[in-house]
Short mmCIF file of C-alpha atoms and ligand atoms in Angstrom, two decimals:
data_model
loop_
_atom_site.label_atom_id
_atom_site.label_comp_id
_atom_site.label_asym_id
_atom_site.label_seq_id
_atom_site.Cartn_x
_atom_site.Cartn_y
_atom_site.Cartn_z
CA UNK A 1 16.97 27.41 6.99
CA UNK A 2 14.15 26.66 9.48
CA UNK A 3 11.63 24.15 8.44
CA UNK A 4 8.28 25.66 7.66
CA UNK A 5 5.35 23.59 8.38
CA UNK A 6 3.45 22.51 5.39
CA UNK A 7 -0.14 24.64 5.31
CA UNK A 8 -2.22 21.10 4.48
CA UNK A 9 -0.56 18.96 7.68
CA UNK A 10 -4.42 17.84 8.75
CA UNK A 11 -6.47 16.55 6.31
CA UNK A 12 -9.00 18.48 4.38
CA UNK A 13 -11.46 18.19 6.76
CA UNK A 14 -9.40 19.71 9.62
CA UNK A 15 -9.92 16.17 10.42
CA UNK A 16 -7.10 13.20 10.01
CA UNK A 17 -3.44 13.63 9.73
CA UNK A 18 -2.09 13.80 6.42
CA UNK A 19 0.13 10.77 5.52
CA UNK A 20 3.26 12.83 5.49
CA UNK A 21 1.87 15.34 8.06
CA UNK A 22 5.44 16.48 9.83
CA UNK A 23 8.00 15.05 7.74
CA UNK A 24 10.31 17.42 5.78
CA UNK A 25 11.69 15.51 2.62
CA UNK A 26 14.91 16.40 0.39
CA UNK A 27 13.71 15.56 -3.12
CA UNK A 28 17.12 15.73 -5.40
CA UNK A 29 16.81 15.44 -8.76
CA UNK A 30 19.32 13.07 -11.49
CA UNK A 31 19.70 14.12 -15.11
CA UNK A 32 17.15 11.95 -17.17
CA UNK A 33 13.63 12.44 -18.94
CA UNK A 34 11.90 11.13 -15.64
CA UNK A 35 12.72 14.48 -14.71
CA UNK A 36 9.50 15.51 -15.68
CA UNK A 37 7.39 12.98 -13.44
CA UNK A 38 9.55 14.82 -10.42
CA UNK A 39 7.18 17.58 -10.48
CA UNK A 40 3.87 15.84 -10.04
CA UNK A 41 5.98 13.70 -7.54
CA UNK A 42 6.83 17.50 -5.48
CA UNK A 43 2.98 18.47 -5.66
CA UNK A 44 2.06 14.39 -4.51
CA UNK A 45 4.29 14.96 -1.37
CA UNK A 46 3.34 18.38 -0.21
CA UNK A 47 -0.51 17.40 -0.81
CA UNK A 48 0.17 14.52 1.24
CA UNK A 49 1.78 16.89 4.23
CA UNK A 50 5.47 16.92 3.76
CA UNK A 51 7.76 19.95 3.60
CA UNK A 52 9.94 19.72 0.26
CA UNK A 53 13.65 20.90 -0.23
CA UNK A 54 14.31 20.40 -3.70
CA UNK A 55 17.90 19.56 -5.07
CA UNK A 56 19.24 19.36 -8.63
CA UNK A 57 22.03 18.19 -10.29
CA UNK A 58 23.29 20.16 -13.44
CA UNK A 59 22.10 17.24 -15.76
CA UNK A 60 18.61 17.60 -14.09
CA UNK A 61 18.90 20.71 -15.16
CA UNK A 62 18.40 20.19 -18.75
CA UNK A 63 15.17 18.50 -18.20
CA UNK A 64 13.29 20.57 -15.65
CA UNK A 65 13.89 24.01 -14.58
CA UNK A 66 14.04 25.13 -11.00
CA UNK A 67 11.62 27.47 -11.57
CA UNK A 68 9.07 24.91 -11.95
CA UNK A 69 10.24 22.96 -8.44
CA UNK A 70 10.73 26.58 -6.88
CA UNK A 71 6.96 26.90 -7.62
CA UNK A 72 5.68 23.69 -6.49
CA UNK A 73 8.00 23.16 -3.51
CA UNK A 74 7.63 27.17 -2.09
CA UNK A 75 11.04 27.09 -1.41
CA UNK A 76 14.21 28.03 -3.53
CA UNK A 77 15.95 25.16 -5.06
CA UNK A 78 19.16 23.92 -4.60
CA UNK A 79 21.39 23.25 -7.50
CA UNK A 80 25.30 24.16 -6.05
CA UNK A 81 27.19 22.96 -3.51
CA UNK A 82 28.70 26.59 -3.61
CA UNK A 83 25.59 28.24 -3.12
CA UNK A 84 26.50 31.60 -0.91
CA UNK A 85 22.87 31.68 0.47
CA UNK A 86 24.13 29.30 3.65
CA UNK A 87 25.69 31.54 6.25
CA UNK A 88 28.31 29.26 6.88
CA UNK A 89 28.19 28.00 2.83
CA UNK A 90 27.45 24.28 3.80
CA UNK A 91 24.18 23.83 2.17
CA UNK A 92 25.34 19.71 1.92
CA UNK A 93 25.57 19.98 5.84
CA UNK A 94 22.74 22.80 6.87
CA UNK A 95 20.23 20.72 4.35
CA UNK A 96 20.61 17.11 4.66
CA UNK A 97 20.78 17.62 8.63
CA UNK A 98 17.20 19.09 8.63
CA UNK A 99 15.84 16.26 6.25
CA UNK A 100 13.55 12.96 7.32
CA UNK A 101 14.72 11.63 4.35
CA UNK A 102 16.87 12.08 0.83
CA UNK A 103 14.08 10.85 -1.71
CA UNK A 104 16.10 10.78 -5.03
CA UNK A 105 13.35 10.59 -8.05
CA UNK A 106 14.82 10.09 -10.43
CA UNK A 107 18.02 8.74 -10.04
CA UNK A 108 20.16 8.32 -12.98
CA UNK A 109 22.31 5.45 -13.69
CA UNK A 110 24.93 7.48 -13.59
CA UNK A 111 24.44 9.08 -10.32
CA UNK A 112 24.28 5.90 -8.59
CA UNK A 113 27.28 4.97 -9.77
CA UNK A 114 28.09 8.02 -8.14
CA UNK A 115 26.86 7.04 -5.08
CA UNK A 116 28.70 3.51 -5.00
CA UNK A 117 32.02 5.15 -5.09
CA UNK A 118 31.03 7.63 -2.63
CA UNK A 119 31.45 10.36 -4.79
CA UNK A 120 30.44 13.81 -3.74
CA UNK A 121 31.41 16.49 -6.69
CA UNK A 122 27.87 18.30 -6.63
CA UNK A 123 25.85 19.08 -4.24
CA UNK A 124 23.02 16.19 -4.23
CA UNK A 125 25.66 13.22 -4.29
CA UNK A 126 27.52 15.28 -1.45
CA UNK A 127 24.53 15.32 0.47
CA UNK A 128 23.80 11.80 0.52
CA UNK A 129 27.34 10.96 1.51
CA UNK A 130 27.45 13.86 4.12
CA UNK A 131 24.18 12.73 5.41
CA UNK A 132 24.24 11.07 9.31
CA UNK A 133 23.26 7.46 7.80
CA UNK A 134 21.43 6.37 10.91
CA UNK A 135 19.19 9.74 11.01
CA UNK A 136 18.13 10.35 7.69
CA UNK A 137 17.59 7.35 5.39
CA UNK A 138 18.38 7.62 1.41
CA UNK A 139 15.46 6.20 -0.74
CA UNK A 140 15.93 6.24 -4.28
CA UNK A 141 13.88 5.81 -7.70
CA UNK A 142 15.79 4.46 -10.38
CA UNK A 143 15.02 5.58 -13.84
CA UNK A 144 17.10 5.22 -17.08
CA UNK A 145 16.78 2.98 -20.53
CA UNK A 146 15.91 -0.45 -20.59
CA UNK A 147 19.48 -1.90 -21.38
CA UNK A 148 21.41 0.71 -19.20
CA UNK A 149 18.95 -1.00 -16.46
CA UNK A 150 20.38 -4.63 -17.10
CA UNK A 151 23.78 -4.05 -17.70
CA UNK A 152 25.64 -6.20 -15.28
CA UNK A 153 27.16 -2.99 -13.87
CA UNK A 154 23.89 -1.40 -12.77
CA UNK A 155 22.28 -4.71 -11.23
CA UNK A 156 25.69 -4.96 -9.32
CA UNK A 157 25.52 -1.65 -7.93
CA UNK A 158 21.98 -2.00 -7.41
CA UNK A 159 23.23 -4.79 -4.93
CA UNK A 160 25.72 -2.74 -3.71
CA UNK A 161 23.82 0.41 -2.91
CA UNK A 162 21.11 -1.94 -1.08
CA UNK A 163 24.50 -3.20 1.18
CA UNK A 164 25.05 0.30 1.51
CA UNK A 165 21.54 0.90 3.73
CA UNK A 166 19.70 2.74 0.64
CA UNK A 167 15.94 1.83 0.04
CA UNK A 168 15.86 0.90 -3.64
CA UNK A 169 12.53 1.51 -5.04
CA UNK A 170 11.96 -0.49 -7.70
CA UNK A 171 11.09 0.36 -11.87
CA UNK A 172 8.49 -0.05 -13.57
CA UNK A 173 8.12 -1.46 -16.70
CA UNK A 174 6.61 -0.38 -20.29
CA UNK A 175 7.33 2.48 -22.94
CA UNK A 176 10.04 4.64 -22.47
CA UNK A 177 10.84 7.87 -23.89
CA UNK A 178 13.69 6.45 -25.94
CA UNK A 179 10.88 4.22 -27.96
CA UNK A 180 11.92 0.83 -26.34
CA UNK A 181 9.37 -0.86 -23.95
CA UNK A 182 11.02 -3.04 -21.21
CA UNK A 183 12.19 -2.45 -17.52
CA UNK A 184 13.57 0.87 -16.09
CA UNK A 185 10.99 3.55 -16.28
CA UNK A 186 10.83 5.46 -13.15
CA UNK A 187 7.63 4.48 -10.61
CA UNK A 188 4.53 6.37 -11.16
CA UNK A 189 4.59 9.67 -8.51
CA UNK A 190 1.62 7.49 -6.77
CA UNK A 191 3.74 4.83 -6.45
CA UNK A 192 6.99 6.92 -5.18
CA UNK A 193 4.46 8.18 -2.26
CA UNK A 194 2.70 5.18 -1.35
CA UNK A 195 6.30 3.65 -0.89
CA UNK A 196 7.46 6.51 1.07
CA UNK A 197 4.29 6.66 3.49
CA UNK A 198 5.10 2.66 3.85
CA UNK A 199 8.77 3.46 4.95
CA UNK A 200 7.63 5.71 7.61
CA UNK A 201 5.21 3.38 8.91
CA UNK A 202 6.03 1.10 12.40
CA UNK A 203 6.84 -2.09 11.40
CA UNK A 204 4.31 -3.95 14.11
CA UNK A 205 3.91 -6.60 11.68
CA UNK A 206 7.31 -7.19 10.72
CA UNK A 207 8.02 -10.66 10.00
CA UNK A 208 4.19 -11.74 9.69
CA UNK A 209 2.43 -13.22 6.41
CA UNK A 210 -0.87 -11.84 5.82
CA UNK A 211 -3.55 -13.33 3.55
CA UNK A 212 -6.25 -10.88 3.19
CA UNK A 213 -10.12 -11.52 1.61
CA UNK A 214 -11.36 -8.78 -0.17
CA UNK A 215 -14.76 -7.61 -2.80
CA UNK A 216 -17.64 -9.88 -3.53
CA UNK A 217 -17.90 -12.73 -4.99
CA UNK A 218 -19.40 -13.62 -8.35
CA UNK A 219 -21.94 -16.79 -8.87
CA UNK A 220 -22.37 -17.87 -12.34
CA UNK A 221 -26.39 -18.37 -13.24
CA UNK A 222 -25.11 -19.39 -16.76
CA UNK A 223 -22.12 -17.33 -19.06
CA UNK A 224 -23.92 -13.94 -19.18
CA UNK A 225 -25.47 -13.50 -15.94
CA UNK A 226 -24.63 -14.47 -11.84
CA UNK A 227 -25.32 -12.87 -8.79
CA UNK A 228 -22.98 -10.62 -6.85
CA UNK A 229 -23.14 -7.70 -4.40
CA UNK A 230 -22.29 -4.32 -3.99
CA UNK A 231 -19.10 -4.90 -2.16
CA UNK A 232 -16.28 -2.53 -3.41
CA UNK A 233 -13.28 -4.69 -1.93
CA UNK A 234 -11.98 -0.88 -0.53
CA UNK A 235 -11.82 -1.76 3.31
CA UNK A 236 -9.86 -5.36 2.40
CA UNK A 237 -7.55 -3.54 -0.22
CA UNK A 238 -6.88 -0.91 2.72
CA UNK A 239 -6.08 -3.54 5.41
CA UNK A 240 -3.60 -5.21 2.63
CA UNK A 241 -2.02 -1.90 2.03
CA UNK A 242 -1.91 -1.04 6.21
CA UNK A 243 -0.33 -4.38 6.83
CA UNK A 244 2.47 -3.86 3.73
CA UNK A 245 3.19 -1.17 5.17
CA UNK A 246 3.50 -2.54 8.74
CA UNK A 247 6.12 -4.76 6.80
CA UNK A 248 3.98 -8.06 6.35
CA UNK A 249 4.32 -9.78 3.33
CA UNK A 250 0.87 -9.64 1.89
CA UNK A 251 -1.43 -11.69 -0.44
CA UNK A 252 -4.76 -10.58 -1.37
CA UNK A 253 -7.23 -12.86 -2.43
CA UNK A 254 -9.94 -10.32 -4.36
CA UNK A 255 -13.22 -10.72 -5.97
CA UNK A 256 -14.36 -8.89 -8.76
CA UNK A 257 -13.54 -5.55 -8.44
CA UNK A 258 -11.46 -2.38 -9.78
CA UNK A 259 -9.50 -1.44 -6.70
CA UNK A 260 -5.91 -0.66 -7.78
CA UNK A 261 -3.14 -3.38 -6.04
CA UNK A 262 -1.76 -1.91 -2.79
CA UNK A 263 1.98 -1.49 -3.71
CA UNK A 264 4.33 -4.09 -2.74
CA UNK A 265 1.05 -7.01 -2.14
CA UNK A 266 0.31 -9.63 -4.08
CA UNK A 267 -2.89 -10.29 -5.59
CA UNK A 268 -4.83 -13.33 -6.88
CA UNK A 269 -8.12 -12.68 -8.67
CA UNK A 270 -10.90 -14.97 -8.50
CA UNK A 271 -14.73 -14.95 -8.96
CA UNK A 272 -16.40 -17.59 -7.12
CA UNK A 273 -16.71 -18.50 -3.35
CA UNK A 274 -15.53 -21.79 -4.52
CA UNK A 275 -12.48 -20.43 -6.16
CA UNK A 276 -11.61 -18.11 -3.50
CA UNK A 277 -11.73 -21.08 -1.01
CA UNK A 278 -8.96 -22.93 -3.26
CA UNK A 279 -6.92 -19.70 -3.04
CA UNK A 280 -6.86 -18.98 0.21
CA UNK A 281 -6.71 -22.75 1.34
CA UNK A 282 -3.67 -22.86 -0.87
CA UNK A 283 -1.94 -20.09 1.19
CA UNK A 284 -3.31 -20.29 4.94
CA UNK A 285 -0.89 -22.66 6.50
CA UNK A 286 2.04 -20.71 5.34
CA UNK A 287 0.29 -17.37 6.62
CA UNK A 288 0.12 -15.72 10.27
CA UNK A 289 -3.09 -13.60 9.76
CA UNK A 290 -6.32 -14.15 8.43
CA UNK A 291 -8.90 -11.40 7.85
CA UNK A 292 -11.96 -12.23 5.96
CA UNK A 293 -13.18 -8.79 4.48
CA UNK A 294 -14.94 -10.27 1.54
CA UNK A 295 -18.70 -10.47 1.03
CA UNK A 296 -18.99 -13.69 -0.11
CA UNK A 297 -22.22 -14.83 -1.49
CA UNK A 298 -24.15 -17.31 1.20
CA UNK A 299 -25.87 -19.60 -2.13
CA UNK A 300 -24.91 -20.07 -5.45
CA UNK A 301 -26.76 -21.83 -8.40
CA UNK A 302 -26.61 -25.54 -8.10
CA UNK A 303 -26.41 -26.03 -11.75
CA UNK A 304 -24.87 -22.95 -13.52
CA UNK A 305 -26.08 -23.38 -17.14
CA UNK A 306 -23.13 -23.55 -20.17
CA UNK A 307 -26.02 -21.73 -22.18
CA UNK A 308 -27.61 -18.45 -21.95
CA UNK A 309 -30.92 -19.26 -20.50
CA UNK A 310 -33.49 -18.11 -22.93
CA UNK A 311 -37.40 -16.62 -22.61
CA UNK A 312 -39.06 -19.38 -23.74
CA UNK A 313 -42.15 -17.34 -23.93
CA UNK A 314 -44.23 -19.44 -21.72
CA UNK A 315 -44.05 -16.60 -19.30
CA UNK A 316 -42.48 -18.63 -16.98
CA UNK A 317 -39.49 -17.34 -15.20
CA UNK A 318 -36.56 -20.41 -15.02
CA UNK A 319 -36.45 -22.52 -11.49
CA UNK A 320 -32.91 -21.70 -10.21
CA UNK A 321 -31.70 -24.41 -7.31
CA UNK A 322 -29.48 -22.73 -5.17
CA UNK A 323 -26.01 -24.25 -2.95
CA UNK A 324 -24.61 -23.37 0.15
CA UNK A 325 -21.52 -21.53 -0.28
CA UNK A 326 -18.32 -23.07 1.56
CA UNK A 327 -17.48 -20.40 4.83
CA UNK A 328 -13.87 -19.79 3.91
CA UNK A 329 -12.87 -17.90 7.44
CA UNK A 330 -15.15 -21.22 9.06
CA UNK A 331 -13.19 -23.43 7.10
CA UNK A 332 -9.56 -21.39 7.81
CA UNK A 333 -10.17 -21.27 11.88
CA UNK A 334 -10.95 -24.48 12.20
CA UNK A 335 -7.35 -25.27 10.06
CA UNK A 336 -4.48 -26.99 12.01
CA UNK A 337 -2.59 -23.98 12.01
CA UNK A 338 -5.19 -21.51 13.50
CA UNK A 339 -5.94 -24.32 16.05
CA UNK A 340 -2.32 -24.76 17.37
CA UNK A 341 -2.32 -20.86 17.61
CA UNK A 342 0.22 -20.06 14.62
CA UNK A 343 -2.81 -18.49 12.38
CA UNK A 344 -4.79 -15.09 13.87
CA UNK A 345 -7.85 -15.54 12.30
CA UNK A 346 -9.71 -12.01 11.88
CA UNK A 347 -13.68 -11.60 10.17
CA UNK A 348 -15.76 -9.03 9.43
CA UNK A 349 -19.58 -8.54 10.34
CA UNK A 350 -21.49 -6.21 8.20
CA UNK A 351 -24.94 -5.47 10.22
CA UNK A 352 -27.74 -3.02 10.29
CA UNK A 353 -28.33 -2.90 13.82
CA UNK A 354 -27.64 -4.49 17.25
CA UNK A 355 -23.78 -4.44 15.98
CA UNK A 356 -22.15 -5.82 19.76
CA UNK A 357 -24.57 -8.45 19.68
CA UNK A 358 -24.24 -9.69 15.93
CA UNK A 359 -20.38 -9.28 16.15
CA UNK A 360 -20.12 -11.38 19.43
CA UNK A 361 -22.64 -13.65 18.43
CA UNK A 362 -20.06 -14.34 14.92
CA UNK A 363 -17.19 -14.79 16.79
CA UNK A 364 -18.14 -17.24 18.55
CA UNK A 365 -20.64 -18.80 15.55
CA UNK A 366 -17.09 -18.51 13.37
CA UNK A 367 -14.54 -19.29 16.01
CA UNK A 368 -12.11 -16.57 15.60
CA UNK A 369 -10.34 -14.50 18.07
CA UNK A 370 -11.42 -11.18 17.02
CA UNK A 371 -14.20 -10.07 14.56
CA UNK A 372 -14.74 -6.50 13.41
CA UNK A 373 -18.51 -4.86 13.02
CA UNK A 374 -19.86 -2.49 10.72
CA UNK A 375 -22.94 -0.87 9.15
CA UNK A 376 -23.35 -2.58 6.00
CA UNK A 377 -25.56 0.24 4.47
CA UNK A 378 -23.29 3.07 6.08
CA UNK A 379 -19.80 1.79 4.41
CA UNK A 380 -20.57 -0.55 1.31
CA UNK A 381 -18.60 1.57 -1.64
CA UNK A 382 -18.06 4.34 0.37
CA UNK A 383 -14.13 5.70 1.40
CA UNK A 384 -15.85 6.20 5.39
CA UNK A 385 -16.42 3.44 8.39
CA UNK A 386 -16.65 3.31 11.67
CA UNK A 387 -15.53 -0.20 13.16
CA UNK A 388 -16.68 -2.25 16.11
CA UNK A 389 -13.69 -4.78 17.42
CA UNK A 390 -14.91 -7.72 19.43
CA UNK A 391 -12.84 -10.28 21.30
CA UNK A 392 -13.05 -12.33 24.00
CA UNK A 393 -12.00 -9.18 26.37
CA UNK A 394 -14.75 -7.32 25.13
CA UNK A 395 -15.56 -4.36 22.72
CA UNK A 396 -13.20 -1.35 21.10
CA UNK A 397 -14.86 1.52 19.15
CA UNK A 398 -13.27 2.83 16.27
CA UNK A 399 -14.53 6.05 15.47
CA UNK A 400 -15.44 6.92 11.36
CA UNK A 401 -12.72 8.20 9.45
CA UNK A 402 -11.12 6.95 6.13
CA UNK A 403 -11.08 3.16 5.45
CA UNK A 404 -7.04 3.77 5.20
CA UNK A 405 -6.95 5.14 8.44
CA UNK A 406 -9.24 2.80 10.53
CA UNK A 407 -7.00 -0.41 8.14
CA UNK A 408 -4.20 0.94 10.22
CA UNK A 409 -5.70 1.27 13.37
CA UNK A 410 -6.93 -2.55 13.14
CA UNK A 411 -3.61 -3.79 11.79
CA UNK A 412 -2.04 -2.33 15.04
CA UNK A 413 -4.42 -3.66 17.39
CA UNK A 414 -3.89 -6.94 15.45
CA UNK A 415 -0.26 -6.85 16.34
CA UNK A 416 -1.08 -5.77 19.69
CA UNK A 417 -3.33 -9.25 20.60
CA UNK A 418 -0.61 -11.02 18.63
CA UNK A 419 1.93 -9.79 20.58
CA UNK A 420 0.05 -9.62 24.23
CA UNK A 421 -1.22 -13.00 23.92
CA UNK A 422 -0.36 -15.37 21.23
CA UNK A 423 -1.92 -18.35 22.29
CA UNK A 424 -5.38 -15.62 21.25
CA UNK A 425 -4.61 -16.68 17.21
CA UNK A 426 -6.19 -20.22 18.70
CA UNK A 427 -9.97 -20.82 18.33
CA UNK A 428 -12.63 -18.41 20.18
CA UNK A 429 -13.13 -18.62 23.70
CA UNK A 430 -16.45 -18.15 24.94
O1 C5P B 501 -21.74 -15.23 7.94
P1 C5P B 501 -21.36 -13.88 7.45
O2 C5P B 501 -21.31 -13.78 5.95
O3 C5P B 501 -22.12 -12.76 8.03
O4 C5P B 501 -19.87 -13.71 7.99
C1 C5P B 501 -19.05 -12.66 7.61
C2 C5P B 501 -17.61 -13.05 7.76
O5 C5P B 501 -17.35 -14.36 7.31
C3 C5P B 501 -16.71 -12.18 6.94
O6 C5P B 501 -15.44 -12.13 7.57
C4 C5P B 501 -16.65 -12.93 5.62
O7 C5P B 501 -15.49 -12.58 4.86
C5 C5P B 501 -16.60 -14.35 6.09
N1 C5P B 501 -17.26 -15.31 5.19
C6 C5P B 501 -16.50 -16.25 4.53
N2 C5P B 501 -17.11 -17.18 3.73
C7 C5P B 501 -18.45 -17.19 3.57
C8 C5P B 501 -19.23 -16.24 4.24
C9 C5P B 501 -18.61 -15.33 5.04
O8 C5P B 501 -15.27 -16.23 4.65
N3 C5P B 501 -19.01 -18.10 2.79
#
C-alpha cells in the first residue's frame, strides 16, 4: 500500500507545518478498556499531520470495532496476519516497512509480555518483532489495572522491554474502569501526541538542564488583594516544552497562571518575585540554560498588610510604600556558574517600540549573552509572536507564527551559540 499524504500536512492557515506533517504512524491496538481512548488518540494524530495504519489484535476487538478506526484513520484496518489483501500476503512485512513508527496505545499487559518473549502469533506482535529495529522505533502506552501494573512481573518486563530499545510511555494515575484508583490508566490522547511529537524532535539539547521563568508574578498588598500583570506564562511554558523535547531535562519556575505542564518538565509554582528568586537560585548552578520569560513585577509593597485594608471612610485612599524587586536573570548572570561560562543565560525584552535598541541596550544592562525582543502589546495572552534575537554578533528576525513554533526556533539557535561558541554562556560582551 502506498502512503497517502494526510490532507491537513500545513497548518490551518496554509501556514506552519503540522507537528506530525510527513510521518506515517502504525497505531496497533491491545485488548483492554483504554481501547476506547485509541480513537480520539487516531483523530489527535491525523489532526496533527500524520498518516494512520491502524492494527488490532482480536482482544482489541471486543472493545472497539474497526469500523470506528476504519472511519477515523481513512484507511482499512488491519486485524490478521492472514489478511489476503497483501499481494504477496505479508501485511507484518509490507506494513511495518512503510511505518515512522509502531505507536501501541494501548498496550495490554499481556501483550507486552508478548513482546518480551518475542512472540509473534498475530499480526500486531509480529509486526513489532518483524519490524527493522533501527528504522522504525516501537513506542508504547501501557494501560491495564492498578495491581496488574505493579506486579513484579510487569515492572520487570517494563525493564526489559526498555533494554529491548522500546520507548515506554509512562501511565497515568487515577480512576480506572475497574473502580480502583491508583497507577496504570493509559496517558490522556494529548499526552500520547505531545510525547510522540517530542520523540521526533532533534535532540540539540541533549544532555543540557534547563531552568525556565515563566507568567507574572504576584505582590501581596495584604491577603485579598496584590498587584500582577497580564502575563499568560504561554511563550515560557512553550520554550519548556521546545527544550523537553530537544531532550533537556527541564524545570519551570511559573507564576500564577493556568498553563497546563509541558509533558515530561517539572514545575515549581510560586507567587512572588521574592519566591521565584529562591527557586530558581536553588536550581541555577546545577542548570546549563537560563531563560527569563517571566514578567516579574519591578516594586512590590514594602509592608504587605496581614489584614484586609479597610475604607475607613475618611475618603482617603491607603499610602502604599513600594520595594524594588530582586532582578532574578541580574542576579543568575552574574552567578559563578554563568561567569565561568557553564550557565547560558537567555532574557526576554517586552517593548513597544525601538525593539533593536531596547533589546541591545538589556543585554548589555543584564549581562547575558543573548536576549530576545518582543511587542509587549502584540503577544501578551495571545498564541502569536514575532521575536527579535540579539547577541553580541548582532540581530536575527524571527518572523510571527505560533509561540510553539518560534520556542523551537529559539531553543535551536540556543544550541547553536552553545555549541559554536561556548565560552558565549559567559557574561555580555560589549
Ligand atoms: O528589566 P526588564 O523587566 O525589562 O527585563 C526583562 C528581563 O529580565 C526578562 O528576561 C525578565 O524575565 C527578567 N527579569 C527578572 N527579574 C526582574 C525583572 C526582570 O528576571 N525583577
Amino acid at each position: 500500500m502506498t502512503n497517502q499524504v494526510n490532507p491537513l500536512g500545513s497548518g490551518p492557515d496554509g501556514g506552519e507545518a503540522l507537528d506530525l506533517a510527513g510521518k506515517h504512524i502504525v497505531l496497533g491496538l491491545s485488548g483492554g478498556i483504554a481501547c476506547y481512548k485509541a480513537a480520539e488518540l487516531c483523530r489527535a494524530l491525523i489532526k496533527a499531520g500524520a498518516t494512520v495504519q491502524v492494527v488490532m489484535t482480536e482482544a482489541a476487538e471486543q472493545f472497539i470495532t474497526a469500523v470506528t478506526l476504519q472511519a477515523l484513520s481513512g484507511r482499512p484496518v488491519y486485524t490478521s496476519q492472514w489478511d489476503s489483501r497483501e499481494d504477496n500476503n505479508m501485511a507484518h512485512i509490507n506494513l511495518s516497512r512503510e511505518s515512522d513508527a509502531i505507536l501501541v496505545a494501548p498496550m495490554s499487559a499481556d501483550f507486552m509480555a508478548k513482546l518480551l518473549h518475542g512472540r509473534a502469533d498475530d499480526l500486531l506482535s509480529l509486526m513489532c518483532l518483524a519490524r527493522p529495529i533501527d528504522k522504525v522505533p516501537l513506542l508504547v502506552a501501557p494501560a491495564m489495572n492498578r495491581e496488574m501494573y505493579a506486579h513484579p512481573a510487569t515492572q520487570r518486563n517494563f525493564v526489559q522491554l526498555d533494554a529491548d530499545g522500546a520507548t515506554v510511555l509512562g501511565v497515568g494515575s487515577g480512576f480506572q474502569a475497574c473502580g480502583e484508583t491508583g497507577d496504570g490508566r493509559m496517558l490522556e490522547p494529548e499526552q500520547i501526541l505531545e510525547d510522540l511529537v517530542a520523540f521526533f524532535a532533534p535532540k540539540v539539547l541533549a544532555g543540557q538542564r534547563v531552568l525556565v521563568t515563566a507568567g507574572p508574578t504576584y505582590e501581596a498588598i495584604d491577603p485579598v488583594r496584590g498587584i500582577t500583570n497580564l502575563s499568560s506564562g504561554k511563550m515560557g511554558f512553550a520554550i519548556a516544552r521546545a527544550a523537553r523535547e530537544a531532550g533537556a531535562e527541564v524545570t519551570l519556575v511559573a507564576g500564577p497562571v493556568t498553563q497546563p505542564t509541558p509533558r515530561g518538565v517539572s514545575r515549581i509554582d510560586v507567587r512572588s518575585a521574592q519566591q521565584m528568586l529562591e527557586a530558581v537560585s536553588a536550581r541555577a548552578q546545577a542548570a546549563s540554560v537560563f531563560v527569563a520569560t517571566a514578567a516579574v513585577a519591578d516594586w512590590r509593597p514594602a509592608a504587605p498588610s496581614a489584614q484586609k485594608i479597610k475604607k475607613d471612610g475618611s475618603g482617603q485612599a491607603p499610602q502604599l510604600a513600594f520595594t524594588e524587586n530582586p532582578d532574578i536573570l541580574a542576579t543568575v548572570a552574574q552567578s559563578a556558574a554563568a561567569q565561568a561560562g557553564r550557565l547560558f543565560c537567555v532574557g526576554f525584552a517586552a517593548e513597544s517600540q525601538d525593539l533593536a535598541e531596547n533589546a541591545e541596550a538589556k543585554r548589555l544592562r543584564k549581562k547575558v549573552p543573548l536576549l530576545v525582543g518582543n511587542i509587549g502589546p502584540d503577544t501578551f495572552g495571545q498564541d502569536h509572536n514575532a521575536l527579535l534575537l540579539v547577541d553580541a554578533q548582532g540581530s536575527t528576525a524571527l518572523p510571527r507564527a505560533s509561540k510553539l513554533s518560534l520556542a523551537r526556533q529559539l531553543v535551536r539557535e540556543i544550541a547553536a551559540r552553545m555549541a559554536a561558541a561556548p565560552s558565549q554562556a559567559k557574561a555580555a560582551a560589549p
